[in-house]
Structure formats: structure tokens, C-alpha cells
Coordinates of C-alpha atoms in Angstrom, one line a residue:
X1 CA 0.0 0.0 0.0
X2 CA 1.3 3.1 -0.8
X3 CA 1.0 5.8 2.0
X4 CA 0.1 9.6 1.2
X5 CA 0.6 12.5 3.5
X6 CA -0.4 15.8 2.4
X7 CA -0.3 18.8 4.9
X8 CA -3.2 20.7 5.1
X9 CA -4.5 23.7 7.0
X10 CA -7.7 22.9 9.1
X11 CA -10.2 25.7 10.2
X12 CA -9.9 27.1 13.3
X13 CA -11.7 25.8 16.2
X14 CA -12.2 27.1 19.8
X15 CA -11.1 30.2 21.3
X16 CA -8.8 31.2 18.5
X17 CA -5.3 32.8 19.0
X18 CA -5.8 35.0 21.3
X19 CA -7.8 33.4 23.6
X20 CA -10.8 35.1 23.3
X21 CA -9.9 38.9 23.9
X22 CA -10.7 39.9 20.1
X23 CA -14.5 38.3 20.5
X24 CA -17.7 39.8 19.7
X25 CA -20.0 42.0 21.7
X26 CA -22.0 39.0 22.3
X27 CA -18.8 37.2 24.2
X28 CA -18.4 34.7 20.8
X29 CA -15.8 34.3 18.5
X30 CA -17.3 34.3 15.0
X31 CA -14.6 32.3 12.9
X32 CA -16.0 31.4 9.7
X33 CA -13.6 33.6 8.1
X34 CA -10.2 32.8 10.1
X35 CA -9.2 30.6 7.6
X36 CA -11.0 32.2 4.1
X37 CA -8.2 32.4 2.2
X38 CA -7.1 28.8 2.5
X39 CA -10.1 27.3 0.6
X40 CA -9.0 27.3 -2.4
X41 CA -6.0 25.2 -1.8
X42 CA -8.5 22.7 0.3
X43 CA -10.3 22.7 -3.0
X44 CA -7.7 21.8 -5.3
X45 CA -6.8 19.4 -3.0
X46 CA -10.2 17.4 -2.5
X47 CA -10.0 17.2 -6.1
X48 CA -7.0 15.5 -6.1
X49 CA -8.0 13.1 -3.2
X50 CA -10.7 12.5 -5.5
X51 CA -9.0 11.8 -8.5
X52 CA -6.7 9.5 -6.0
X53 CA -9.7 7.5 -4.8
X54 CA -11.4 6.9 -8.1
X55 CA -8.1 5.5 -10.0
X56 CA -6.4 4.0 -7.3
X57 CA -9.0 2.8 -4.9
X58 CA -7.9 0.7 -1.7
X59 CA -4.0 0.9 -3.2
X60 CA -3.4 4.4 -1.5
X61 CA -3.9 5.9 1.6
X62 CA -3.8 9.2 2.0
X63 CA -4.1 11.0 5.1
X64 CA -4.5 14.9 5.8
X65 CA -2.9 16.6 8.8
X66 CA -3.0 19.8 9.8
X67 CA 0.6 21.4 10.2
X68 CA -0.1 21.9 14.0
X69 CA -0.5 18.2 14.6
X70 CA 3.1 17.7 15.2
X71 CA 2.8 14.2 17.0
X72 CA 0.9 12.8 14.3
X73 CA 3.6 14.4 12.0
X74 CA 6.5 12.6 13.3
X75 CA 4.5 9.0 13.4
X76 CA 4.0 9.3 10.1
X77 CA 7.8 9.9 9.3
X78 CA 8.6 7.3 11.9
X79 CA 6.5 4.4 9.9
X80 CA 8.3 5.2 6.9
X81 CA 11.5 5.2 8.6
X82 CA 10.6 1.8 9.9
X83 CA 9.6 1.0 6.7
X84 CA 13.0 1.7 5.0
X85 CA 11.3 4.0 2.4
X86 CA 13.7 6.9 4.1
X87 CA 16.5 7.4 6.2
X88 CA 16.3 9.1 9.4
X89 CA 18.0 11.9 8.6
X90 CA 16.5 12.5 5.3
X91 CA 12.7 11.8 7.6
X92 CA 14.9 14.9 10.4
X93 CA 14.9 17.5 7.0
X94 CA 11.7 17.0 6.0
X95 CA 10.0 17.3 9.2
X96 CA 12.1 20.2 10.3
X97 CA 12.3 22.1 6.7
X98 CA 9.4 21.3 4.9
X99 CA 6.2 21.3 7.1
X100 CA 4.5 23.7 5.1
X101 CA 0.9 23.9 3.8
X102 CA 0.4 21.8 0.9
X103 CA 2.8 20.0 1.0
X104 CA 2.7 16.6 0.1
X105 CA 4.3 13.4 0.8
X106 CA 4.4 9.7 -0.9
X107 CA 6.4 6.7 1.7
X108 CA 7.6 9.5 3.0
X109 CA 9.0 11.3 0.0
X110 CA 8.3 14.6 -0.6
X111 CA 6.5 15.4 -3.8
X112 CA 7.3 19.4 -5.2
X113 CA 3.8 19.4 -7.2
X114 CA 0.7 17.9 -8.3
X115 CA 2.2 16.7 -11.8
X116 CA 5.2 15.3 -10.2
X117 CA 2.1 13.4 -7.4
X118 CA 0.6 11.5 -10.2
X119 CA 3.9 10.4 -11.6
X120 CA 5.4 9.3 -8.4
X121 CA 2.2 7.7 -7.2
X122 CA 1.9 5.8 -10.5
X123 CA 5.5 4.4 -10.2
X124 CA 4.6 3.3 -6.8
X125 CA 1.4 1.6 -7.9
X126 CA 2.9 -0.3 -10.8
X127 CA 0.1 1.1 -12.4

């Protein structure tokens, strides 16, 4: 199985940065529009989760994490490590140089665009 990371910014929840000193008159932090101009990249990359899901099915898993979920980061990298798809210190670089939004990662690889993505995954399939 071939295992997909791809970083990706989550709406805010909860109090918000500052802890709830910016709210409202009515005591509530309205944050529909924290993360507004974000949607468009979520978009883009549904559709390619999508296009993912309908060609290759049960042979990928792809997983979406939110660049704050730093634990669930490093498993990931760990597992591939495990794995032998990367070497620790190669699995050190990414995590420490290349956590960004969007960004997206195949056995631990990191994949610079969504051409390169559908090239890389389709080596990996065999398919």
C-alpha cells in the first residue's frame, strides 16, 4: 500500500489565537472567516484526493494533517523510517524544513507538485 501525506491547513476551532480577547459583543468568537483564504488550496486538493480515490482505490492511503499536529507528523515519518522507504536523517529535514501547507508526501518522499504526485504515485502503484 502506498502511503500519502499531504499537509493541510484545518479551520480554526475554539477560542482562536488570542484566547478570546478579540471576540464579539455577544462574548463569541465568530470564525467562519479565520481561515478564508485557505479554501481554495483545500479545493484543489479534495479534487486530487478524489482523482486518487477513483483511480487508485484501496491501493493508497492518503491521510490529511493539519501542520499543528506535530505528534501525528513525526508517526508518520517514523513508519516510513521503519519501513526503510527513508532514512532518518533524510525523515529529520523534512519534518524540520518542509512542514508547510500543501505540501505533500508519498512513503515519506516529498512530492514538489501535483504533476510530479501522479507520476510518483503511479510508479509506486505499478500502475
Amino acid at each position: 500500500m502506498v502511503e500519502v501525506m499531504i499537509i493541510r491547513p484545518e479551520q480554526e476551532v475554539g477560542m482562536g489565537c488570542c484566547g478570546g480577547i478579540c471576540s464579539d459583543r455577544d462574548g463569541l468568537i465568530h470564525m467562519q472567516d479565520e481561515f478564508k483564504h485557505h479554501e481554495e488550496d483545500r479545493e484543489a486538493l479534495g479534487r486530487l484526493y478524489q482523482e486518487t480515490e477513483s483511480e487508485y482505490g484501496d491501493l493508497v492511503q492518503i491521510t490529511f494533517l493539519d501542520p499543528r499536529n506535530v505528534l501525528a507528523i513525526f508517526l508518520y515519518f517514523l513508519k516510513q523510517v521503519k519501513e526503510r522507504h527513508l532514512s532518518l536523517v533524510k525523515a529529520g529535514k523534512y519534518i524540520l524544513f518542509h512542514m508547510k501547507y500543501n505540501a505533500i508526501f508519498i512513503n515519506g518522499k516529498l512530492v514538489e507538485n501535483h504533476e510530479a504526485y501522479k507520476r510518483e504515485l503511479q510508479a509506486e502503484t505499478g500502475g
